[in-house]
JSON list of C-alpha atoms in Angstrom, two decimals:
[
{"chain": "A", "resi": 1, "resn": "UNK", "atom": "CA", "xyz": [3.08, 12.85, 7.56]},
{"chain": "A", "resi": 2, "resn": "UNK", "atom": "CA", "xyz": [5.17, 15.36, 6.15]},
{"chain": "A", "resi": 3, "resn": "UNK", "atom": "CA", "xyz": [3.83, 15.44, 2.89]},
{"chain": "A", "resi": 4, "resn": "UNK", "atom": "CA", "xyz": [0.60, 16.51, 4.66]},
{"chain": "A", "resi": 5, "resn": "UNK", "atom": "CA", "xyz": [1.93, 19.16, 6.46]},
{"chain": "A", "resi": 6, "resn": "UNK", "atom": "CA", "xyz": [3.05, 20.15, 3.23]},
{"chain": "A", "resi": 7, "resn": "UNK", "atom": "CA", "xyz": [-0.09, 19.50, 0.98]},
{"chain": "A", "resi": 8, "resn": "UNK", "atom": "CA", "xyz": [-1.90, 21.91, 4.24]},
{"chain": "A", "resi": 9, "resn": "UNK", "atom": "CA", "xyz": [0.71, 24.53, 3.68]},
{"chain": "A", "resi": 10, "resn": "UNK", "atom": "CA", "xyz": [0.22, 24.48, -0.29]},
{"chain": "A", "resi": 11, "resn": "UNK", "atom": "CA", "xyz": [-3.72, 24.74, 0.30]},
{"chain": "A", "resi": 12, "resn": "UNK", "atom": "CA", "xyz": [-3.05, 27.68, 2.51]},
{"chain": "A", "resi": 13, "resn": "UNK", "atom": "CA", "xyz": [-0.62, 29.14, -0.01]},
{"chain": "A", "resi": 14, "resn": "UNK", "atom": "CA", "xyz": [-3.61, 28.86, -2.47]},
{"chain": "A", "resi": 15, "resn": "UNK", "atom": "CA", "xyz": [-6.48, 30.16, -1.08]},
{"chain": "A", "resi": 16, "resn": "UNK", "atom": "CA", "xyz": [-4.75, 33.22, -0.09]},
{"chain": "A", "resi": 17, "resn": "UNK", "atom": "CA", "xyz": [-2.93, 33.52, -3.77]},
{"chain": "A", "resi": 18, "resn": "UNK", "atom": "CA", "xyz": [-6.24, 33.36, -5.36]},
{"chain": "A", "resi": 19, "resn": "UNK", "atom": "CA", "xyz": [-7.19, 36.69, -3.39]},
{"chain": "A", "resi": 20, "resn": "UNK", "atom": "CA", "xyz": [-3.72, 38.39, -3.77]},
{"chain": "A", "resi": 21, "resn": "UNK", "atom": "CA", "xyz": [-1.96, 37.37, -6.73]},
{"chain": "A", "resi": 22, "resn": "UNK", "atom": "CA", "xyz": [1.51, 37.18, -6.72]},
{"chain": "A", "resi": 23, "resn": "UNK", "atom": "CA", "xyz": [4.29, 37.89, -9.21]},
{"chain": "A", "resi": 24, "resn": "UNK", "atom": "CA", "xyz": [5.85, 35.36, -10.31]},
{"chain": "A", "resi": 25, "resn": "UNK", "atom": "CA", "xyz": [9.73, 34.88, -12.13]},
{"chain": "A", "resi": 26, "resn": "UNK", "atom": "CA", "xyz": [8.52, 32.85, -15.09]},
{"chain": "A", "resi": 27, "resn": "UNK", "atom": "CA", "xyz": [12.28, 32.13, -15.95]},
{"chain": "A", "resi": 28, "resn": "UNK", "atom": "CA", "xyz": [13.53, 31.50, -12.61]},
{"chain": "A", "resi": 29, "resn": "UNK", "atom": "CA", "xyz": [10.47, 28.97, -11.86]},
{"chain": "A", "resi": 30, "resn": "UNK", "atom": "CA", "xyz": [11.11, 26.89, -15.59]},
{"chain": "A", "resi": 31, "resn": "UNK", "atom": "CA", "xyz": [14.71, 26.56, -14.83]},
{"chain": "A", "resi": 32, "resn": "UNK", "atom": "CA", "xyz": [14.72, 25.57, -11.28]},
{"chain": "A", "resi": 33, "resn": "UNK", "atom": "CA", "xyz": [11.78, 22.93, -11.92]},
{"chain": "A", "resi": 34, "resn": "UNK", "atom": "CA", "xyz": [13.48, 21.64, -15.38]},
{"chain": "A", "resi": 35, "resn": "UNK", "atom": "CA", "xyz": [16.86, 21.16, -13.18]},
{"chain": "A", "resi": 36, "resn": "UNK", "atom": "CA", "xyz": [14.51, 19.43, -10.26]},
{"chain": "A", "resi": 37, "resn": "UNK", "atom": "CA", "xyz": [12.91, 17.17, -12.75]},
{"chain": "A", "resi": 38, "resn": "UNK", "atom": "CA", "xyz": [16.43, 16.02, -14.67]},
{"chain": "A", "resi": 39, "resn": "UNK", "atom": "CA", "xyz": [17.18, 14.89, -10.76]},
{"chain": "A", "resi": 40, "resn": "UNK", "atom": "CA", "xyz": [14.14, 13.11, -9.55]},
{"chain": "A", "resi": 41, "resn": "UNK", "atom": "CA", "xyz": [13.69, 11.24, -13.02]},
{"chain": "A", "resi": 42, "resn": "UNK", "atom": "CA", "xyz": [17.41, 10.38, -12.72]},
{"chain": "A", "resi": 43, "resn": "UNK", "atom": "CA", "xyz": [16.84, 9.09, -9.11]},
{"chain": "A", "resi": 44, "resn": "UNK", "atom": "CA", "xyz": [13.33, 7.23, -9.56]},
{"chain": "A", "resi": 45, "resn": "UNK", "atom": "CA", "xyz": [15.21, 5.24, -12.94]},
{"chain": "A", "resi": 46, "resn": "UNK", "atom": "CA", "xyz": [18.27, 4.50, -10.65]},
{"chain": "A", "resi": 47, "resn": "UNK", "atom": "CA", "xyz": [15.67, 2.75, -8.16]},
{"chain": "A", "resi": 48, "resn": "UNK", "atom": "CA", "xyz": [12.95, 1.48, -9.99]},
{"chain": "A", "resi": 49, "resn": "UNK", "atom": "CA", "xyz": [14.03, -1.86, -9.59]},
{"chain": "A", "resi": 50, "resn": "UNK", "atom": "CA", "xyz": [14.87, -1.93, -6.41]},
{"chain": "A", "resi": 51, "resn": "UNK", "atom": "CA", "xyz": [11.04, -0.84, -5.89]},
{"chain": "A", "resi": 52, "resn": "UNK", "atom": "CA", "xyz": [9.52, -3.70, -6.92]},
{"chain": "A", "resi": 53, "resn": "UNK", "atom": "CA", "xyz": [10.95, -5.98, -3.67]},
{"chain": "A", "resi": 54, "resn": "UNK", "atom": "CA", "xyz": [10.69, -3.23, -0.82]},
{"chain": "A", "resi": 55, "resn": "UNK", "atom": "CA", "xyz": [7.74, -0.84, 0.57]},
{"chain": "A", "resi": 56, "resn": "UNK", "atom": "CA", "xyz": [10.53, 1.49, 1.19]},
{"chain": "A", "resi": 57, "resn": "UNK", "atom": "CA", "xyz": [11.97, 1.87, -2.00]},
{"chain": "A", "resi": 58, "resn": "UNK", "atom": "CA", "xyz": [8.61, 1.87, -3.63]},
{"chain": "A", "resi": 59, "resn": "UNK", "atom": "CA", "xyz": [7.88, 5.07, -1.17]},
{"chain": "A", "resi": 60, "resn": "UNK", "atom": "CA", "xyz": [11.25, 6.71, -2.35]},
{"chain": "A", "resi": 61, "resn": "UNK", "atom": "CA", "xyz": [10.31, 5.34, -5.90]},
{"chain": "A", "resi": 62, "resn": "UNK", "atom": "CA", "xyz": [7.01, 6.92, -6.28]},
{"chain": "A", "resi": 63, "resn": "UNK", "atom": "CA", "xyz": [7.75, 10.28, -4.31]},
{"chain": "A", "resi": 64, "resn": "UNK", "atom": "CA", "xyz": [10.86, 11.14, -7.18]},
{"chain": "A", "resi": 65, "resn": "UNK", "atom": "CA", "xyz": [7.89, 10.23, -9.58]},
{"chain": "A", "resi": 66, "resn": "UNK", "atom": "CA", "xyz": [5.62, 12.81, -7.55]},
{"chain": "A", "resi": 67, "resn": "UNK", "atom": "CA", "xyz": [8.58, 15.38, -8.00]},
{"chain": "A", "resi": 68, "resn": "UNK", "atom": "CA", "xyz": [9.07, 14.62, -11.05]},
{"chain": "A", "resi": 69, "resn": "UNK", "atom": "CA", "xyz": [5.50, 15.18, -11.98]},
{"chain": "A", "resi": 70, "resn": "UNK", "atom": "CA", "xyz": [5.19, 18.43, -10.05]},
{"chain": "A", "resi": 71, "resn": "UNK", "atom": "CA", "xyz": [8.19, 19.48, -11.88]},
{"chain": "A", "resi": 72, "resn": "UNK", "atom": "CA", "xyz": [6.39, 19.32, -15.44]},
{"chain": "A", "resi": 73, "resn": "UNK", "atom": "CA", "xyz": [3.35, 20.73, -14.11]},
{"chain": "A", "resi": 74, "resn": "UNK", "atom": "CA", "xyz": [5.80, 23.71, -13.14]},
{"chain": "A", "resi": 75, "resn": "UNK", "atom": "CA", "xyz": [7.19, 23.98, -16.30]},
{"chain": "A", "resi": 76, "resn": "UNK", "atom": "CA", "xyz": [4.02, 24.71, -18.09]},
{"chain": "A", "resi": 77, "resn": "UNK", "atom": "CA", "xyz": [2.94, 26.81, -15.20]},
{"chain": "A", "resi": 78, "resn": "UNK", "atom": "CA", "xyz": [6.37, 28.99, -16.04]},
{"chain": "A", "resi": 79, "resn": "UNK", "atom": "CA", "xyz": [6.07, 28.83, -19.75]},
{"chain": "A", "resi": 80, "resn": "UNK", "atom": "CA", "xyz": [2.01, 30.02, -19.75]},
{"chain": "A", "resi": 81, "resn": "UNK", "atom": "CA", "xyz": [3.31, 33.02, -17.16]},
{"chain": "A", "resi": 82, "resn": "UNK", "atom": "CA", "xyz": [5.96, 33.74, -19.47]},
{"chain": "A", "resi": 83, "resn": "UNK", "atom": "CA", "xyz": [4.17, 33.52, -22.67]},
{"chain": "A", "resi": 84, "resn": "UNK", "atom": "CA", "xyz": [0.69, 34.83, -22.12]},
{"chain": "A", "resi": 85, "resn": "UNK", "atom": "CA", "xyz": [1.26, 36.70, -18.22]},
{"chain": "A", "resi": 86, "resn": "UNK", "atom": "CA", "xyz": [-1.22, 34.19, -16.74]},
{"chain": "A", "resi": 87, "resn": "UNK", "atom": "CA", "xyz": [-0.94, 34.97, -13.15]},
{"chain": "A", "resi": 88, "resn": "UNK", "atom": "CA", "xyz": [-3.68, 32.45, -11.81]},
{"chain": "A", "resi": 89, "resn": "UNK", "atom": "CA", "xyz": [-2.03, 29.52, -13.20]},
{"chain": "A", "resi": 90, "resn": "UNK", "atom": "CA", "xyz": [0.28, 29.48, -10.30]},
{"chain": "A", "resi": 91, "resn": "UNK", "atom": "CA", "xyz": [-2.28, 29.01, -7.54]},
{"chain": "A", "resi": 92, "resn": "UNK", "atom": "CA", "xyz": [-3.85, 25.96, -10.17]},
{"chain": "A", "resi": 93, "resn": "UNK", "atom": "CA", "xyz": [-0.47, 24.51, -10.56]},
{"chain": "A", "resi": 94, "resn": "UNK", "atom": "CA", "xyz": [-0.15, 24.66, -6.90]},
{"chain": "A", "resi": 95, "resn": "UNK", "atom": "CA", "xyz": [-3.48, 22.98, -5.87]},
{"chain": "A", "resi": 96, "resn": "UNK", "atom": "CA", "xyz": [-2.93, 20.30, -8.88]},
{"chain": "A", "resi": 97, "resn": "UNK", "atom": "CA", "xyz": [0.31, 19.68, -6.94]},
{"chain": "A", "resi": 98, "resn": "UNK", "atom": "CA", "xyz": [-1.17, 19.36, -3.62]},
{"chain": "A", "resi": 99, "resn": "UNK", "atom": "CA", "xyz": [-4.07, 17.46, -4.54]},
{"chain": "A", "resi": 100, "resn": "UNK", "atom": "CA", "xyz": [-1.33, 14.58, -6.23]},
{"chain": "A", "resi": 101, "resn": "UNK", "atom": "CA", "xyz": [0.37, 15.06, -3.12]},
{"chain": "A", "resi": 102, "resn": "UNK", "atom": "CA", "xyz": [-2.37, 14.02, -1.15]},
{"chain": "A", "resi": 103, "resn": "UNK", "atom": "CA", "xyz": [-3.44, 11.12, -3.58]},
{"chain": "A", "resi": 104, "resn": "UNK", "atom": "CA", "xyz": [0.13, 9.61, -3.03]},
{"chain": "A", "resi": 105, "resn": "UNK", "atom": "CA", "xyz": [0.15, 9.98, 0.82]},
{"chain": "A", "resi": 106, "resn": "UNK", "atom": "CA", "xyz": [-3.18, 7.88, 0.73]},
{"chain": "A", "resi": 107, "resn": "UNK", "atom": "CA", "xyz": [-1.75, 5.08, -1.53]},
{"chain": "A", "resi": 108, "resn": "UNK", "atom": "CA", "xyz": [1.23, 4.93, 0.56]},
{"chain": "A", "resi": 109, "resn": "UNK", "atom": "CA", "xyz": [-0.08, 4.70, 3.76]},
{"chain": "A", "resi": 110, "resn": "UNK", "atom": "CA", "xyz": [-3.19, 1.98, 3.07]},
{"chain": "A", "resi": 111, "resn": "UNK", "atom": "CA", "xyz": [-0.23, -0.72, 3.12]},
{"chain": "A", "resi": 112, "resn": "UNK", "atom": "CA", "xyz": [1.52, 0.15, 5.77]},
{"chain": "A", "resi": 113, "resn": "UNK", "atom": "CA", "xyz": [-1.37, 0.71, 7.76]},
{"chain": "A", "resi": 114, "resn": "UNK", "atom": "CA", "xyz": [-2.98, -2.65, 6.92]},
{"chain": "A", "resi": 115, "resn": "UNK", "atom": "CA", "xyz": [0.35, -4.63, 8.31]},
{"chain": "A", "resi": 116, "resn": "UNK", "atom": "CA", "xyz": [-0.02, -2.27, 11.54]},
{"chain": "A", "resi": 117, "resn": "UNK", "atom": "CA", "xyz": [-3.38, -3.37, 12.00]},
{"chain": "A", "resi": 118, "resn": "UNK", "atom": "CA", "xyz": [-2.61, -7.06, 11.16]},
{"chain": "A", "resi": 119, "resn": "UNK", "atom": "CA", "xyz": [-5.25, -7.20, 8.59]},
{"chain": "A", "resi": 120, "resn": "UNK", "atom": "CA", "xyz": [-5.30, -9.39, 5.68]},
{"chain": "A", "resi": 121, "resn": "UNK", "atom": "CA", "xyz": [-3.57, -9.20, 2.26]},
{"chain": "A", "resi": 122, "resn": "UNK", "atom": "CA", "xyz": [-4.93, -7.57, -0.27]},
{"chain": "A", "resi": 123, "resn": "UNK", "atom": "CA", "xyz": [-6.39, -10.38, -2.24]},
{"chain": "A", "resi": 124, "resn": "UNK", "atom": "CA", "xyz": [-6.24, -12.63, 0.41]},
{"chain": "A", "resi": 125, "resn": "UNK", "atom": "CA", "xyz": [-9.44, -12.64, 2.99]},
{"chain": "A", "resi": 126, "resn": "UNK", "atom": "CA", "xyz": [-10.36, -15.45, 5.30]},
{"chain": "A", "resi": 127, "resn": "UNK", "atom": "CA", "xyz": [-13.22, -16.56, 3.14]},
{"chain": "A", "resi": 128, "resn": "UNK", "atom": "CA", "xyz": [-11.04, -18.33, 0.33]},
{"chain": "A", "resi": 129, "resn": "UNK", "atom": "CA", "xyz": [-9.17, -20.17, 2.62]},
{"chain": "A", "resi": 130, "resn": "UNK", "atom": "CA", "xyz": [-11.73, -21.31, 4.53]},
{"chain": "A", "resi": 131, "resn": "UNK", "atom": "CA", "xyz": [-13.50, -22.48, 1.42]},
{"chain": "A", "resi": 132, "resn": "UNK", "atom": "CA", "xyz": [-9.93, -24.58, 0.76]},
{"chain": "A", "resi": 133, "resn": "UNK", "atom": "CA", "xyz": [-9.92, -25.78, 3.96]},
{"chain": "A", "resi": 134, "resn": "UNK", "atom": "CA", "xyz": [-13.42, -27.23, 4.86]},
{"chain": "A", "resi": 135, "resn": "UNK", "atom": "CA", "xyz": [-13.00, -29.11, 1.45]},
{"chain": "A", "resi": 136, "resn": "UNK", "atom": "CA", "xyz": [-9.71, -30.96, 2.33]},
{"chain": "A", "resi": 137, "resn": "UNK", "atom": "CA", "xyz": [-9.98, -34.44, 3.42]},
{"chain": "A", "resi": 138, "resn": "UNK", "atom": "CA", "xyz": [-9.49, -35.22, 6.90]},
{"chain": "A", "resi": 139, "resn": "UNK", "atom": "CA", "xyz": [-10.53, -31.80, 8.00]},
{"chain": "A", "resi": 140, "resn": "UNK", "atom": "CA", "xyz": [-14.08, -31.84, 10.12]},
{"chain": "A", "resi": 141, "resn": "UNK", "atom": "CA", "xyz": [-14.45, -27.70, 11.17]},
{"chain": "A", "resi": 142, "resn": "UNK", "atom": "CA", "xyz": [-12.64, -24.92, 11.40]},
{"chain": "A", "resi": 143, "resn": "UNK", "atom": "CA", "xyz": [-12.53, -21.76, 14.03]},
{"chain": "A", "resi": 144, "resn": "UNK", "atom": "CA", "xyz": [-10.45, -19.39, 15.31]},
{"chain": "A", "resi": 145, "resn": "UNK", "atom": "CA", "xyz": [-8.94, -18.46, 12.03]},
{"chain": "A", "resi": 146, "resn": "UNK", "atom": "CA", "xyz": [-6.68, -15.66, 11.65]},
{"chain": "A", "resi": 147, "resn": "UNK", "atom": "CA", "xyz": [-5.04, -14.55, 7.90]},
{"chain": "A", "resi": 148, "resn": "UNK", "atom": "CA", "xyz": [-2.95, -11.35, 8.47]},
{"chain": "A", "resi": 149, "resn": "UNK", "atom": "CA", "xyz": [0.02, -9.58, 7.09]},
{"chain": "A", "resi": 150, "resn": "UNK", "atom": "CA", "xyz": [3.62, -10.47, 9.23]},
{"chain": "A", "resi": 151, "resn": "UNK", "atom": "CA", "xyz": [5.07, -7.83, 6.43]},
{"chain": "A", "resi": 152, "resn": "UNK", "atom": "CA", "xyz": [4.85, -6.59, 3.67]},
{"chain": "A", "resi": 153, "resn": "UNK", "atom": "CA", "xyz": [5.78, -9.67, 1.41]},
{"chain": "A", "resi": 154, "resn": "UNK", "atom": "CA", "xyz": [4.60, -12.47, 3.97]},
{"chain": "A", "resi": 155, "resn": "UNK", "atom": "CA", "xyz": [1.63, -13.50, 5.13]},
{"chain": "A", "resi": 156, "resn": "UNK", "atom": "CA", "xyz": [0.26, -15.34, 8.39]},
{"chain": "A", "resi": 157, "resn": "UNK", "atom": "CA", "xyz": [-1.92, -18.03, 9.35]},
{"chain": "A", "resi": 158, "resn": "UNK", "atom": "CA", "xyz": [-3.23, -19.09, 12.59]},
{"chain": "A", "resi": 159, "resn": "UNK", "atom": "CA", "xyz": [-5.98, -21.58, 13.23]},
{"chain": "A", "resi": 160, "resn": "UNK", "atom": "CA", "xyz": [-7.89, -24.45, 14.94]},
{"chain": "A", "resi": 161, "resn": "UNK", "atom": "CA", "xyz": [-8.68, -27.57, 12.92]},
{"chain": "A", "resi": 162, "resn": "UNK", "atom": "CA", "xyz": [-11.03, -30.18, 13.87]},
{"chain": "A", "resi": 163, "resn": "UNK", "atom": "CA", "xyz": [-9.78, -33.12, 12.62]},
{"chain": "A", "resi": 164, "resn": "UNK", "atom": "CA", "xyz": [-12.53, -35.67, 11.21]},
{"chain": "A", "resi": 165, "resn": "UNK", "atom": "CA", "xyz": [-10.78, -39.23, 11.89]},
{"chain": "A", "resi": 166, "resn": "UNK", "atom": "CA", "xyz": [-10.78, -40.64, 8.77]},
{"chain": "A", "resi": 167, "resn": "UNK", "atom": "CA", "xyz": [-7.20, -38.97, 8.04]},
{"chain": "A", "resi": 168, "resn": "UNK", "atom": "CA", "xyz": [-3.41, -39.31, 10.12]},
{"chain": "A", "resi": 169, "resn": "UNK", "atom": "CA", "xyz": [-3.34, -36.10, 12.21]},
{"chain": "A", "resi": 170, "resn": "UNK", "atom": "CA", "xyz": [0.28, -35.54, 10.45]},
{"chain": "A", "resi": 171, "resn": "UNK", "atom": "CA", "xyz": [-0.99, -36.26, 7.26]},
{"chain": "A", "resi": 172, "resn": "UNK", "atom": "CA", "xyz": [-3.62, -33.56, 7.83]},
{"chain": "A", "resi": 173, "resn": "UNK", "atom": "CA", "xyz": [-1.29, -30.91, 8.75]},
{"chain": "A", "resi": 174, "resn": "UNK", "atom": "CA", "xyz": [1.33, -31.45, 5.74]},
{"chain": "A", "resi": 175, "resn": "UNK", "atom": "CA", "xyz": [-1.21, -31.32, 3.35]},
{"chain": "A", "resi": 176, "resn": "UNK", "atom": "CA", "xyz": [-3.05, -27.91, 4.84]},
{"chain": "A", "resi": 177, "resn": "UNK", "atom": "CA", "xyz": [0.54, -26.10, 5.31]},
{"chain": "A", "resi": 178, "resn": "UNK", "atom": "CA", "xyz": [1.25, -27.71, 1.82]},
{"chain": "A", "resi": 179, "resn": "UNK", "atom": "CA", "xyz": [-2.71, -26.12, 0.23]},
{"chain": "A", "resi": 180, "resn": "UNK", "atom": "CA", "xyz": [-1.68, -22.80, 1.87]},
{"chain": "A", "resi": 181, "resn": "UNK", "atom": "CA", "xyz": [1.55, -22.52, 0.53]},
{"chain": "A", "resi": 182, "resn": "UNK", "atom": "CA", "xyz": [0.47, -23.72, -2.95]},
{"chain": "A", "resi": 183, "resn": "UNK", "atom": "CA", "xyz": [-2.70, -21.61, -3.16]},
{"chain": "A", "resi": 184, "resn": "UNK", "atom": "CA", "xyz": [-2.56, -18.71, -0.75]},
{"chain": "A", "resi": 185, "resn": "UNK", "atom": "CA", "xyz": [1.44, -18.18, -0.86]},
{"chain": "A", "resi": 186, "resn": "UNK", "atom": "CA", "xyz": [1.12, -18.79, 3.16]},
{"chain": "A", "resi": 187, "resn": "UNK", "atom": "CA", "xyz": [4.49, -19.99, 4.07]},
{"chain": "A", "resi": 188, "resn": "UNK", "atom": "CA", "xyz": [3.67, -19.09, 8.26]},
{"chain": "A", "resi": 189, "resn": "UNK", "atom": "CA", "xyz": [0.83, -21.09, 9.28]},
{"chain": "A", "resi": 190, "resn": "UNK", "atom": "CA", "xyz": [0.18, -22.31, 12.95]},
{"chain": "A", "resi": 191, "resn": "UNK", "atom": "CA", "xyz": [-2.39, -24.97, 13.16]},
{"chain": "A", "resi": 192, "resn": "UNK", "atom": "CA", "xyz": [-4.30, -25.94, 16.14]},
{"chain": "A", "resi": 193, "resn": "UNK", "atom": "CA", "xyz": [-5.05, -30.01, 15.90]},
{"chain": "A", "resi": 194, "resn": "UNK", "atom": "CA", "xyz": [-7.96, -31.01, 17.88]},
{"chain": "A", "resi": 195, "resn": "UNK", "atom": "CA", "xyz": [-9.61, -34.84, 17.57]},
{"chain": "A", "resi": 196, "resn": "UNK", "atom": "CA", "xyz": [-13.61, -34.56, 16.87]},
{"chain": "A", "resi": 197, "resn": "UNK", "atom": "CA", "xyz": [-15.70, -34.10, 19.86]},
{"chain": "A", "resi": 198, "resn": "UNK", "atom": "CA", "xyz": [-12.60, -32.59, 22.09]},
{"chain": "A", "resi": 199, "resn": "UNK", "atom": "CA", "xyz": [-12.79, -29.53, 20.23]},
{"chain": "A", "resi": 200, "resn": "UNK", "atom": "CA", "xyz": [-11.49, -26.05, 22.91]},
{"chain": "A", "resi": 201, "resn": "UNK", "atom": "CA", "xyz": [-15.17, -24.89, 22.86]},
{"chain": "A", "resi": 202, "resn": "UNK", "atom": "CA", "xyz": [-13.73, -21.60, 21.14]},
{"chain": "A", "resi": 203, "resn": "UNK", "atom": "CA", "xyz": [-16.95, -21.30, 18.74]},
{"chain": "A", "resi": 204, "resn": "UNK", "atom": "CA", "xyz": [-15.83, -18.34, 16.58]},
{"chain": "A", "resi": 205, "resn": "UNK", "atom": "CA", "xyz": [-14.88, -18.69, 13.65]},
{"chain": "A", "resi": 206, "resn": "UNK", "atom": "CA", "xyz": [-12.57, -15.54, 12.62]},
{"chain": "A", "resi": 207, "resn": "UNK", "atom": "CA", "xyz": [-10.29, -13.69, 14.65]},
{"chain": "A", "resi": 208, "resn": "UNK", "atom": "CA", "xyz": [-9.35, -13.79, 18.42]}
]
């Protein structure tokens, strides 16, 4: 959200620079982004790995990459004022910014977002697994079916299965919980065991 408010701000700043061209400090604006960028590349390297295992870190990660970024795209902006006078390159540095800005607010969110909403992994839709499923002995049908994100490195299964008989109930449910965990990298599944011809009468197939 904030970045927004400030990707709206740096639009604003733009349109009405284009019109009115400022002055610019072309020293003060290469020193104060070359110090920024020393900073947020020093930061994003002392976190990088911690990125890899948390949404939250990978946030921090990629916004010190973002202002790092920026900060080069600054520089140049500073050095072409400074060398050639080039007053419009600050308004283009400054929608460049904004539109990366905006790009990395998207990326961000679409995660976070998707666990919100409980939708499925990325990679991970109900049609695979139900493909698995209706292909593993002892299982007759499937419905009510539910794949979904608990967070951000674990995902969720709930479902009915109709068993056909010809399997042990038990043995059933070890080896789906076992195909999910194997295949899918569902460690959460709750299963729903119901004997052929007693089935809830709950006739959809996916979702609630």
């Amino acid at each position: 959200c904030t970045h927004v408010v400030v990707v709206v701000y740096l639009a604003a700043e733009v349109v009405q620079r284009l019109f009115n061209p400022a002055g610019v400090e072309g020293w003060i604006v290469v020193v104060v982004a070359g110090i920024a960028l020393v900073i947020a590349t020093v930061t994003a390297l002392l976190i990088r790995r911690m990125s890899k295992d948390s949404g939250n870190m990978r946030a921090a990660f990629l916004h010190n990459v973002a202002d790092a970024l920026g900060s080069v795209a600054v520089i140049v902006g500073g050095t072409l004022i400074l060398l050639y006078d080039w007053r419009l390159v600050d308004p283009i540095v400054t929608l460049l910014i904004s539109g990366f800005l905006l790009r990395h607010c998207w990326h961000g969110a679409v995660p976070v977002i998707r666990i919100l909403l409980l939708g499925p992994p990325e990679g991970t839709g109900p049609d695979p697994v139900l493909a698995a499923l209706r292909g593993k002995g002892g299982v007759g049908d499937l419905h009510h079916l539910h794949v979904w994100c608990m967070q951000e490195h674990e995902t969720a299964l709930e479902g009915h299965v109709v068993l056909d008989g010809r399997v042990a109930a038990e043995v059933v449910k070890r080896d789906v919980k076992r195909l999910l965990r194997d295949r899918f990298g569902i460690v959460h599944a709750v299963l729903e065991l119901e004997a052929e011809g007693e089935s809830c009468g709950y006739t959809r197939l996916i979702g609630h």
